[in-house]
Coordinates of C-alpha atoms and ligand atoms in Angstrom, one line a residue:
A481 CA 81.5 67.0 13.5
H482 CA 79.0 69.7 13.6
T483 CA 78.1 69.4 17.3
I484 CA 80.4 69.0 20.3
R485 CA 78.7 67.6 23.4
L486 CA 80.6 68.0 26.6
I487 CA 80.5 65.4 29.4
L488 CA 81.8 66.5 32.8
G489 CA 83.4 64.0 35.3
D490 CA 80.2 63.8 37.4
Q491 CA 77.9 63.2 34.4
L492 CA 78.6 59.6 33.8
N493 CA 75.0 58.5 33.1
P494 CA 75.0 55.9 30.4
R495 CA 71.2 56.1 30.2
H496 CA 71.1 59.8 29.4
H497 CA 68.9 60.5 26.4
W498 CA 71.8 61.7 24.4
F499 CA 73.1 58.2 23.9
E500 CA 69.9 56.7 22.5
N501 CA 71.1 57.1 19.0
T502 CA 74.5 57.3 17.5
D503 CA 75.2 60.3 15.1
P504 CA 78.5 60.7 13.2
G505 CA 77.9 64.5 13.3
V506 CA 78.2 64.5 17.1
L507 CA 81.5 64.4 19.0
Y508 CA 81.5 63.6 22.7
V509 CA 84.2 65.3 24.6
L510 CA 85.6 64.3 28.1
M511 CA 88.7 65.9 29.5
E512 CA 91.0 65.6 32.5
V513 CA 92.1 69.0 33.3
R514 CA 94.2 70.9 36.0
Q515 CA 91.2 73.3 36.4
E516 CA 89.4 70.3 37.9
T517 CA 92.1 68.7 39.8
D518 CA 93.3 71.9 41.3
Y519 CA 90.1 74.0 42.3
V520 CA 90.7 72.6 45.8
L521 CA 93.3 70.3 47.3
H522 CA 91.7 66.8 46.7
H523 CA 92.0 63.4 48.2
A524 CA 94.1 61.2 45.9
Q525 CA 91.4 58.6 45.6
K526 CA 88.9 61.2 44.5
I527 CA 91.0 62.3 41.5
I528 CA 91.8 58.6 40.6
A529 CA 88.2 57.5 40.9
I530 CA 86.7 60.3 38.7
F531 CA 89.3 59.9 36.0
A532 CA 89.0 56.0 36.1
A533 CA 85.3 56.3 35.7
M534 CA 85.5 58.9 33.0
R535 CA 87.9 56.6 31.0
A536 CA 85.6 53.6 31.5
F537 CA 82.6 55.8 30.4
A538 CA 84.3 56.9 27.3
G539 CA 85.3 53.4 26.4
K540 CA 81.7 52.3 26.7
L541 CA 80.5 55.1 24.5
R542 CA 83.1 54.2 21.8
Q543 CA 81.9 50.6 22.0
Q544 CA 78.4 51.7 21.3
G545 CA 79.5 53.5 18.2
H546 CA 79.7 57.1 19.4
R547 CA 82.4 59.4 18.4
V548 CA 84.6 60.4 21.5
R549 CA 87.5 62.7 22.0
Y550 CA 89.1 62.0 25.4
V551 CA 91.7 64.5 26.4
T552 CA 94.0 62.9 29.0
L553 CA 95.8 64.8 31.7
D554 CA 99.2 64.2 30.0
D555 CA 98.0 65.0 26.5
P556 CA 100.4 67.6 25.1
S557 CA 97.5 69.5 23.5
N558 CA 95.7 69.8 26.8
R559 CA 95.3 73.5 27.9
H560 CA 94.0 72.5 31.3
S561 CA 91.0 74.7 31.2
I562 CA 87.6 73.3 30.0
T563 CA 86.7 76.3 27.9
D564 CA 90.3 76.7 26.4
N565 CA 90.2 73.0 25.4
L566 CA 86.8 73.5 23.9
D567 CA 88.0 76.5 21.8
A568 CA 90.8 74.3 20.4
L569 CA 88.4 71.5 19.8
F570 CA 86.0 73.7 18.0
A571 CA 88.8 74.9 15.6
R572 CA 90.1 71.5 15.1
Y573 CA 86.8 69.8 14.3
Q574 CA 85.2 73.0 12.7
A575 CA 82.1 72.4 15.0
Q576 CA 79.2 74.8 14.7
R577 CA 77.2 73.9 17.8
M578 CA 77.9 73.2 21.4
Q579 CA 75.7 71.3 23.8
W580 CA 76.3 70.5 27.5
Q581 CA 74.4 68.9 30.3
L582 CA 73.4 71.4 33.1
P583 CA 76.4 71.4 35.5
D584 CA 75.5 70.7 39.2
E585 CA 78.2 73.2 40.4
W586 CA 77.7 77.0 40.2
R587 CA 81.4 77.4 39.3
L588 CA 81.0 75.3 36.1
D589 CA 77.7 76.6 35.2
Q590 CA 78.9 80.1 35.2
C591 CA 82.2 79.2 33.4
L592 CA 80.4 77.5 30.5
Q593 CA 77.7 80.0 30.2
N594 CA 80.1 83.0 30.1
W595 CA 82.2 81.2 27.6
A596 CA 79.3 80.4 25.2
K597 CA 77.8 83.8 25.4
A598 CA 81.1 85.3 24.2
G599 CA 81.3 82.7 21.3
T600 CA 79.9 82.9 17.8
F601 CA 78.5 79.4 17.8
E602 CA 75.0 78.1 18.6
Y603 CA 74.8 76.5 22.1
E604 CA 72.2 74.6 24.2
T605 CA 72.0 73.1 27.6
V606 CA 70.1 69.9 28.4
D607 CA 69.0 68.3 31.6
T608 CA 71.2 65.6 33.2
D609 CA 68.1 63.3 33.4
H610 CA 69.2 62.6 37.0
F611 CA 67.5 64.6 39.8
L612 CA 63.9 64.3 41.0
T613 CA 63.6 68.1 41.3
D614 CA 64.7 70.9 39.0
R615 CA 67.1 73.5 40.2
N616 CA 64.5 76.0 41.3
E617 CA 61.7 73.8 42.4
M618 CA 62.4 74.1 46.0
S619 CA 62.6 77.9 45.9
H620 CA 59.1 77.9 44.6
L621 CA 57.9 75.5 47.2
F622 CA 59.3 77.5 50.1
K623 CA 58.7 81.0 48.6
G624 CA 58.3 83.5 51.4
R625 CA 59.2 81.2 54.2
K626 CA 61.9 81.9 56.7
Q627 CA 62.7 78.3 57.4
W628 CA 62.9 75.6 54.9
L629 CA 61.9 72.6 56.6
M630 CA 63.3 69.3 55.1
E631 CA 60.4 67.2 56.6
H632 CA 57.9 69.4 54.6
F633 CA 59.9 69.0 51.4
Y634 CA 60.2 65.2 52.0
R635 CA 56.5 64.6 52.2
V636 CA 55.9 66.6 49.0
M637 CA 58.6 64.3 47.4
R638 CA 57.0 61.1 48.7
R639 CA 53.7 62.1 47.2
K640 CA 55.1 63.5 44.0
W641 CA 57.0 60.2 43.2
N642 CA 54.5 58.0 44.8
V643 CA 57.2 56.4 47.2
L644 CA 55.9 54.4 50.1
I645 CA 52.4 55.7 49.7
A646 CA 49.4 53.4 50.3
A647 CA 46.5 53.1 48.0
D648 CA 44.5 55.6 49.9
G649 CA 47.3 58.2 49.7
S650 CA 48.5 57.9 53.2
P651 CA 52.1 57.0 54.1
V652 CA 52.8 53.3 54.3
G653 CA 52.8 52.2 57.9
G654 CA 50.7 55.2 58.9
K655 CA 53.7 57.5 59.6
W656 CA 56.0 59.6 57.5
N657 CA 59.1 59.1 59.6
F658 CA 60.2 56.1 61.7
D659 CA 63.3 57.5 63.2
K660 CA 62.2 56.9 66.7
E661 CA 62.8 53.2 66.0
N662 CA 66.1 53.8 64.4
R663 CA 69.4 55.2 65.7
K664 CA 70.7 52.7 68.1
P665 CA 74.3 52.2 69.2
W666 CA 75.9 49.1 67.6
P667 CA 76.7 46.4 70.2
G668 CA 79.1 44.6 67.7
T669 CA 76.5 42.4 66.3
P670 CA 75.1 41.9 63.7
A671 CA 78.6 41.7 62.1
E672 CA 79.5 44.4 59.6
P673 CA 78.7 43.0 56.1
D674 CA 81.6 41.8 54.0
D675 CA 82.9 44.4 51.4
T676 CA 82.0 42.7 48.2
R677 CA 83.2 45.7 46.0
S678 CA 86.0 44.8 43.6
V679 CA 89.4 46.1 44.4
H680 CA 91.0 48.2 41.6
D681 CA 94.6 48.7 40.8
H682 CA 95.0 52.1 39.6
S683 CA 98.7 52.5 40.1
A684 CA 99.5 53.4 36.4
L685 CA 96.8 56.0 36.4
W686 CA 98.1 57.3 39.7
A687 CA 101.7 57.5 38.4
M688 CA 100.5 59.6 35.4
I689 CA 98.5 62.0 37.8
E690 CA 101.4 62.4 40.0
G691 CA 103.8 62.7 37.1
C692 CA 101.8 65.7 35.9
G693 CA 102.5 67.3 39.2
V694 CA 98.9 67.3 40.8
K695 CA 99.0 68.0 44.5
S696 CA 96.8 65.8 46.6
F697 CA 96.4 64.3 50.0
G698 CA 95.2 61.0 51.7
D699 CA 96.0 57.5 50.8
S700 CA 96.3 56.7 47.2
Q701 CA 97.0 53.1 47.7
A702 CA 95.4 50.5 45.4
Q703 CA 94.6 48.1 48.1
T704 CA 92.2 50.4 49.8
F705 CA 90.6 51.5 46.6
R706 CA 87.1 50.1 46.0
W707 CA 85.1 52.8 44.4
P708 CA 83.0 51.6 41.5
C709 CA 84.1 52.8 38.2
D710 CA 81.1 52.0 36.0
R711 CA 77.4 51.4 36.2
D712 CA 77.6 47.6 36.4
E713 CA 79.9 47.8 39.4
A714 CA 77.5 50.3 41.0
L715 CA 74.5 48.1 40.3
S716 CA 76.2 45.1 42.0
Q717 CA 77.1 47.4 44.8
L718 CA 73.4 48.4 45.1
E719 CA 72.4 44.7 45.1
A720 CA 74.9 43.7 47.8
F721 CA 73.7 46.6 49.9
V722 CA 70.0 45.7 49.6
E723 CA 70.8 42.0 50.3
H724 CA 73.1 42.2 53.3
T725 CA 73.2 45.8 54.7
L726 CA 69.7 47.5 54.3
P727 CA 67.9 45.4 56.9
H728 CA 70.2 46.9 59.5
F729 CA 70.7 50.4 58.1
G730 CA 68.0 52.1 60.2
D731 CA 69.0 50.5 63.5
Y732 CA 72.6 51.6 63.2
E733 CA 72.3 54.6 60.9
D734 CA 73.8 57.0 63.6
A735 CA 76.2 54.5 65.3
M736 CA 79.9 54.7 65.2
S737 CA 82.6 52.2 66.3
V738 CA 86.3 51.8 66.4
S739 CA 86.0 48.3 65.0
S740 CA 83.9 49.2 61.9
E741 CA 84.3 52.1 59.4
R742 CA 81.3 51.4 57.3
L743 CA 78.7 49.8 59.7
F744 CA 75.6 49.6 57.6
H745 CA 75.9 52.4 55.2
S746 CA 75.5 51.9 51.5
L747 CA 78.6 53.5 50.2
L748 CA 76.6 54.5 47.2
S749 CA 77.1 58.2 47.2
F750 CA 80.0 58.2 44.7
A751 CA 78.0 56.1 42.2
L752 CA 74.9 58.5 42.8
N753 CA 76.8 61.7 42.6
T754 CA 78.6 60.7 39.3
K755 CA 75.2 59.6 38.0
M756 CA 76.1 56.0 37.4
L757 CA 72.9 55.3 39.4
H758 CA 69.6 57.1 39.3
P759 CA 68.2 58.0 42.7
L760 CA 64.8 56.7 41.8
E761 CA 66.2 53.3 40.7
V762 CA 67.8 53.0 44.1
V763 CA 64.7 54.1 45.8
R764 CA 62.4 51.7 43.9
R765 CA 64.9 48.7 44.5
V766 CA 64.8 49.5 48.3
E767 CA 61.1 49.8 48.3
Q768 CA 60.8 46.5 46.6
A769 CA 63.0 44.9 49.2
H770 CA 60.5 46.0 51.8
E771 CA 57.5 44.7 49.9
A772 CA 59.3 41.4 49.6
G773 CA 59.6 41.2 53.4
H774 CA 63.4 41.6 53.2
A775 CA 63.9 44.7 55.1
P776 CA 61.9 46.5 57.8
L777 CA 59.9 49.7 57.0
A778 CA 62.0 51.8 59.4
A779 CA 65.2 50.9 57.7
V780 CA 63.6 51.4 54.2
E781 CA 62.0 54.7 55.1
G782 CA 65.1 56.0 56.8
F783 CA 67.2 55.2 53.8
I784 CA 64.7 56.6 51.2
R785 CA 64.5 59.9 53.2
Q786 CA 68.2 60.4 52.7
I787 CA 67.9 60.1 49.0
I788 CA 64.6 61.7 47.9
G789 CA 64.5 64.0 51.0
W790 CA 68.0 65.2 52.1
R791 CA 69.9 64.8 48.8
E792 CA 67.4 66.7 46.7
Y793 CA 66.8 69.2 49.5
V794 CA 70.4 70.3 49.8
R795 CA 70.5 70.6 46.0
G796 CA 67.6 72.9 46.2
I797 CA 69.2 74.9 48.9
Y798 CA 72.3 75.2 46.9
W799 CA 70.7 76.6 43.8
S800 CA 68.5 79.0 45.7
Q801 CA 71.4 80.4 47.7
M802 CA 74.3 80.6 45.1
P803 CA 76.2 82.7 44.6
G804 CA 77.1 83.8 48.0
Y805 CA 76.2 80.7 50.1
D806 CA 79.9 79.8 50.2
Q807 CA 80.9 83.1 51.9
L808 CA 78.4 82.9 54.8
N809 CA 79.8 82.8 58.3
G810 CA 76.8 83.2 60.6
L811 CA 78.7 82.8 63.8
D812 CA 81.7 84.8 62.8
H813 CA 84.2 81.9 63.1
H814 CA 87.8 82.4 61.9
R815 CA 90.0 79.8 63.6
P816 CA 92.3 77.9 61.1
L817 CA 92.0 74.2 60.8
P818 CA 94.6 72.4 63.0
S819 CA 97.1 70.5 61.1
W820 CA 95.7 67.1 62.3
F821 CA 92.9 67.4 59.9
W822 CA 95.6 66.3 57.3
T823 CA 97.1 63.6 59.5
G824 CA 94.5 62.3 61.9
Q825 CA 97.2 62.7 64.6
T826 CA 95.2 63.7 67.7
R827 CA 94.6 61.9 71.0
M828 CA 90.9 62.6 70.7
N829 CA 89.9 59.2 69.8
C830 CA 86.6 60.1 68.0
L831 CA 88.4 62.5 65.7
R832 CA 91.4 60.3 65.2
H833 CA 89.2 57.5 63.9
S834 CA 86.8 59.7 61.9
I835 CA 89.6 61.8 60.2
G836 CA 92.0 58.8 60.0
Q837 CA 89.3 56.9 58.1
S838 CA 88.6 59.8 55.8
L839 CA 92.3 60.1 54.9
K840 CA 92.4 56.4 54.3
T841 CA 89.3 55.7 52.4
A842 CA 88.0 59.1 51.3
H843 CA 84.8 58.3 53.0
A844 CA 83.3 58.7 56.6
H845 CA 79.6 58.2 57.3
H846 CA 77.1 60.8 58.2
I847 CA 77.3 61.0 61.9
Q848 CA 81.2 61.1 61.8
R849 CA 80.9 64.0 59.4
L850 CA 78.3 65.7 61.4
M851 CA 78.6 64.8 65.0
V852 CA 82.3 64.3 65.3
I853 CA 84.3 66.3 62.8
G854 CA 81.6 68.9 62.1
N855 CA 80.6 69.1 65.8
F856 CA 84.2 69.7 67.0
S857 CA 84.8 72.3 64.2
L858 CA 81.7 74.3 65.2
L859 CA 82.5 74.1 69.0
A860 CA 86.1 75.2 68.3
G861 CA 85.0 78.1 66.0
L862 CA 86.9 76.8 62.9
D863 CA 86.6 78.9 59.8
P864 CA 83.5 77.5 57.9
Q865 CA 85.0 78.3 54.5
E866 CA 88.3 76.6 55.2
L867 CA 86.4 73.7 56.5
H868 CA 84.2 73.7 53.5
R869 CA 87.3 73.3 51.3
W870 CA 88.5 70.4 53.4
Y871 CA 85.3 68.6 53.1
L872 CA 85.1 69.4 49.4
G873 CA 88.6 67.9 48.9
V874 CA 88.6 64.8 51.2
Y875 CA 85.4 62.9 50.4
I876 CA 84.9 60.8 47.4
D877 CA 81.4 62.0 47.0
A878 CA 82.0 65.7 47.4
F879 CA 80.7 68.0 44.8
E880 CA 79.9 71.5 45.9
W881 CA 76.1 71.3 45.4
V882 CA 75.8 68.6 48.0
E883 CA 78.8 69.3 50.2
L884 CA 78.5 73.0 50.8
P885 CA 74.9 73.0 52.2
N886 CA 75.8 70.0 54.4
T887 CA 79.0 71.6 55.7
A888 CA 78.3 75.3 55.9
G889 CA 74.5 75.0 56.5
M890 CA 73.7 71.8 58.3
S891 CA 76.9 71.4 60.1
Q892 CA 78.4 74.9 60.8
W893 CA 75.2 77.0 61.0
A894 CA 76.9 79.5 58.7
D895 CA 73.5 80.3 57.2
Q896 CA 72.1 81.0 60.7
G897 CA 69.5 78.3 60.7
L898 CA 68.1 78.2 57.0
I899 CA 68.7 74.4 57.1
A900 CA 69.2 73.5 60.8
T901 CA 66.7 74.7 63.4
K902 CA 69.5 74.7 65.9
P903 CA 73.4 74.2 65.7
Y904 CA 74.4 70.5 65.7
V905 CA 76.6 70.5 68.7
S906 CA 77.1 68.0 71.5
S907 CA 79.3 67.2 74.5
A908 CA 81.0 63.8 74.9
A909 CA 77.7 62.4 76.1
Y910 CA 76.2 62.1 72.7
I911 CA 79.4 60.6 71.2
D912 CA 79.6 58.1 74.0
R913 CA 76.0 57.0 73.6
M914 CA 76.4 56.5 70.0
S915 CA 79.9 54.9 69.8
D916 CA 82.7 53.1 71.6
Y917 CA 85.2 55.9 70.9
C918 CA 85.3 57.2 74.5
K919 CA 86.1 53.8 76.1
T920 CA 89.6 53.8 74.5
C921 CA 90.2 57.6 74.5
H922 CA 93.0 59.5 76.3
Y923 CA 90.5 62.0 77.6
N924 CA 87.7 61.5 80.2
K925 CA 84.3 61.8 78.8
K926 CA 82.7 62.7 82.1
Q927 CA 84.9 65.5 83.3
K928 CA 84.6 69.1 82.1
T929 CA 87.4 71.1 83.4
S930 CA 90.3 68.8 84.5
D931 CA 93.5 68.4 82.5
Q932 CA 92.2 65.1 81.2
A933 CA 88.7 66.3 80.6
C934 CA 87.2 65.6 77.1
P935 CA 87.7 68.8 75.1
F936 CA 84.2 68.7 73.7
N937 CA 82.8 69.2 77.2
A938 CA 84.2 72.6 78.1
L939 CA 84.0 73.8 74.4
Y940 CA 80.3 72.8 74.4
W941 CA 79.3 75.0 77.4
N942 CA 81.6 77.7 76.3
F943 CA 80.0 77.7 72.8
F944 CA 76.6 78.5 74.3
E945 CA 77.9 81.1 76.7
H946 CA 79.9 82.8 73.9
H947 CA 77.0 82.8 71.4
G948 CA 74.4 83.8 73.9
P949 CA 73.3 87.0 72.1
T950 CA 72.6 85.0 68.9
L951 CA 71.3 81.7 70.2
R952 CA 69.6 82.4 73.6
Q953 CA 66.3 83.2 71.9
N954 CA 66.1 79.9 70.0
P955 CA 63.2 77.9 71.5
R956 CA 65.1 74.6 70.7
L957 CA 67.9 75.7 73.0
V958 CA 65.9 76.5 76.2
M959 CA 67.4 73.5 77.9
A960 CA 70.9 74.3 77.3
Y961 CA 70.5 77.9 78.5
R962 CA 68.6 76.8 81.5
Q963 CA 71.5 74.5 82.5
I964 CA 73.9 77.3 82.0
G965 CA 71.7 79.4 84.3
K966 CA 72.1 76.9 87.1
M967 CA 75.9 77.1 87.0
N968 CA 77.5 79.5 89.5
N969 CA 80.1 82.1 88.4
E970 CA 83.0 79.9 89.6
Q971 CA 81.9 76.9 87.5
R972 CA 81.4 79.2 84.5
A973 CA 84.9 80.7 84.9
E974 CA 86.5 77.2 85.1
I975 CA 84.7 76.2 81.9
R976 CA 85.7 79.4 80.2
N977 CA 89.4 78.9 81.2
R978 CA 89.4 75.3 80.2
A979 CA 87.9 76.1 76.8
Q980 CA 90.5 78.9 76.3
W981 CA 93.3 76.5 77.2
I982 CA 91.9 74.0 74.7
L983 CA 91.7 76.4 71.9
E984 CA 95.3 77.7 72.6
H985 CA 96.6 74.2 72.4
I986 CA 94.5 72.9 69.7
E987 CA 97.4 71.7 67.6
S988 CA 98.5 69.3 70.4
L989 CA 95.2 67.9 71.6
Ligands
FAD242 P1 74.2 56.3 53.3 O1 74.2 56.6 54.8 O2 74.1 54.9 52.9 O3 73.0 57.1 52.8 C1 72.5 56.8 51.4 C2 72.6 58.0 50.5 O4 71.8 59.0 50.9 C3 73.9 58.6 50.3 O5 74.6 57.8 49.4 C4 73.6 60.0 49.8 O6 73.4 60.0 48.4 C5 72.3 60.3 50.5 N1 72.5 61.2 51.6 C6 72.5 60.8 52.9 N2 72.6 61.9 53.7 C7 72.6 63.0 52.9 C8 72.8 64.4 53.1 N3 72.9 64.9 54.4 N4 72.8 65.1 52.0 C9 72.7 64.7 50.8 N5 72.6 63.3 50.5 C10 72.6 62.5 51.5 N6 77.1 63.8 50.9 C11 77.5 63.7 49.7 O7 77.1 63.0 48.8 N7 78.6 64.5 49.3 C12 79.2 65.4 50.2 O8 80.0 66.2 49.8 C13 78.7 65.3 51.6 N8 79.2 66.2 52.5 C14 78.7 66.1 53.7 C15 79.3 67.0 54.6 C16 78.8 67.1 55.9 C17 79.4 68.1 57.0 C18 77.8 66.2 56.3 C19 77.3 66.2 57.7 C20 77.3 65.3 55.5 C21 77.8 65.2 54.1 N9 77.2 64.5 53.1 C22 77.6 64.5 51.8 C23 76.0 63.5 53.5 C24 76.3 62.1 54.0 O9 77.2 62.2 55.0 C25 76.9 61.3 52.8 O10 76.1 61.3 51.7 C26 77.1 59.8 53.1 O11 77.9 59.7 54.3 C27 77.5 59.0 52.0 O12 77.8 57.7 52.3 P2 76.8 56.5 52.0 O13 76.6 56.4 50.5 O14 77.4 55.3 52.6 O15 75.5 57.0 52.7
SF4_243 FE1 85.9 62.1 71.7 FE2 85.8 63.1 74.1 FE3 84.9 60.7 73.7 FE4 87.6 61.2 73.5 S1 86.2 61.4 75.4 S2 86.4 60.0 72.2 S3 87.5 63.3 72.7 S4 84.1 62.6 72.9

């Protein structure tokens, strides 16, 4: 082979332009390495799903007549570093040229560039043919602005890709955003759609991974394992979503319930982030469902906003802020994560369900991530970098370009408001409005300072008091500070004491 082309574990796009022709002079390389299993402690299902999908992808390429070298984790020649393996493969195949698709993570981007610069071969990077923006597009758009509003970016994207735009150039339905009609609590009907995804038995692959000594957490069991491992599975998942789930997506987008883990979310993030599906094909399919009268505009617009809006937006943030974004700690929070992040064993019902579900399925939906786990973490002053590593490890869809801006920026305000105009915090009132968690909780959602009072409540007011110097001037927090202003000294002291007690007993809440 004269050319080696590297394919990373999140670059499983069978429609990439590379694969249009077969060329015996090109060797495709995929590898399972400890560098990638170990850069953070991962959920077992995440490791299994990525390796299983890589294996299926390599198989497909071979079937199409491409030359493939697949290095398994237990291959005796595996050096467990991407670039050390590449060195060995270069020598073995006497290659002269190296090509790779632009990595989405800064870590790997640097690693490959530094390696190639030190080498004596020709090298070239190509696009992944996946995103709707290039890495630096958003920096150009927001140049010189202090705040980078998603809504502004989203409208630019709608126009750029002609998504839900009427013939006269206006947004379909006369508005850009229909969220006022969305976001209801879920009363228990309509029923959660059946999970039509196929169940995989990956026990042999898992035995190999464990046999190699890879550390992990979360449930590895085959019976709970339903992540798509190739494009065909991902496409049938998309169809099932559009058919049964999309019509209710908007209504219950922010709802949470003890009796439904999924509600009406798509569970497409793994397929999207590993590039089995293209964002625009998902968007067009959903748009078409609306045109065919199958799904209301509010649901369709809300869903599309997540994909062409938020998903591309956080990627733009990532590339504009790295390196360094992973070090930010705008509120100076340093408390270690309580051990129940790894067990789900807490009496706080909302957290027990959200973390428990994350450990069981490697997934939680957006509001669980933001307004339960993230909310508590921010109120309790947990270390945003340690929290970032937890999110990066636990979720099936977590790759740093999308996870870090969501965790550190949107959820923990570590960037002091570059993404979020105010910190996403709430007391029990919000969680109670959007879920049924509080109904069966050990704690009392209404009380602030009693022994049984919901911990979110005292922590919430304490958070604003404590961060007064940083947050008081924020125009979006006027109401919160006005309410604090109405409390007398005794009430404030009670809240402070209760918050203090909660933080000291965080392990046993
Ligand atoms: P749906 O609710 O069905 O949404 C559809 C799609 O929209 C998702 O598949 C996803 O591709 C996209 N999307 C929705 N919200 C976002 C968002 N805020 N940012 C980027 N894309 C979005 N998403 C990840 O893909 N990887 C992560 O590591 C990740 N970490 C997160 C951490 C925190 C603290 C928070 C608050 C959110 C995070 N998200 C992350 C965003 C979101 O929670 C997940 O994309 C979503 O829950 C995935 O499930 P789904 O496919 O059923 O999503
Ligand atoms: Fe969570 Fe508090 Fe509600 Fe319990 S009462 S479920 S801890 S918000």
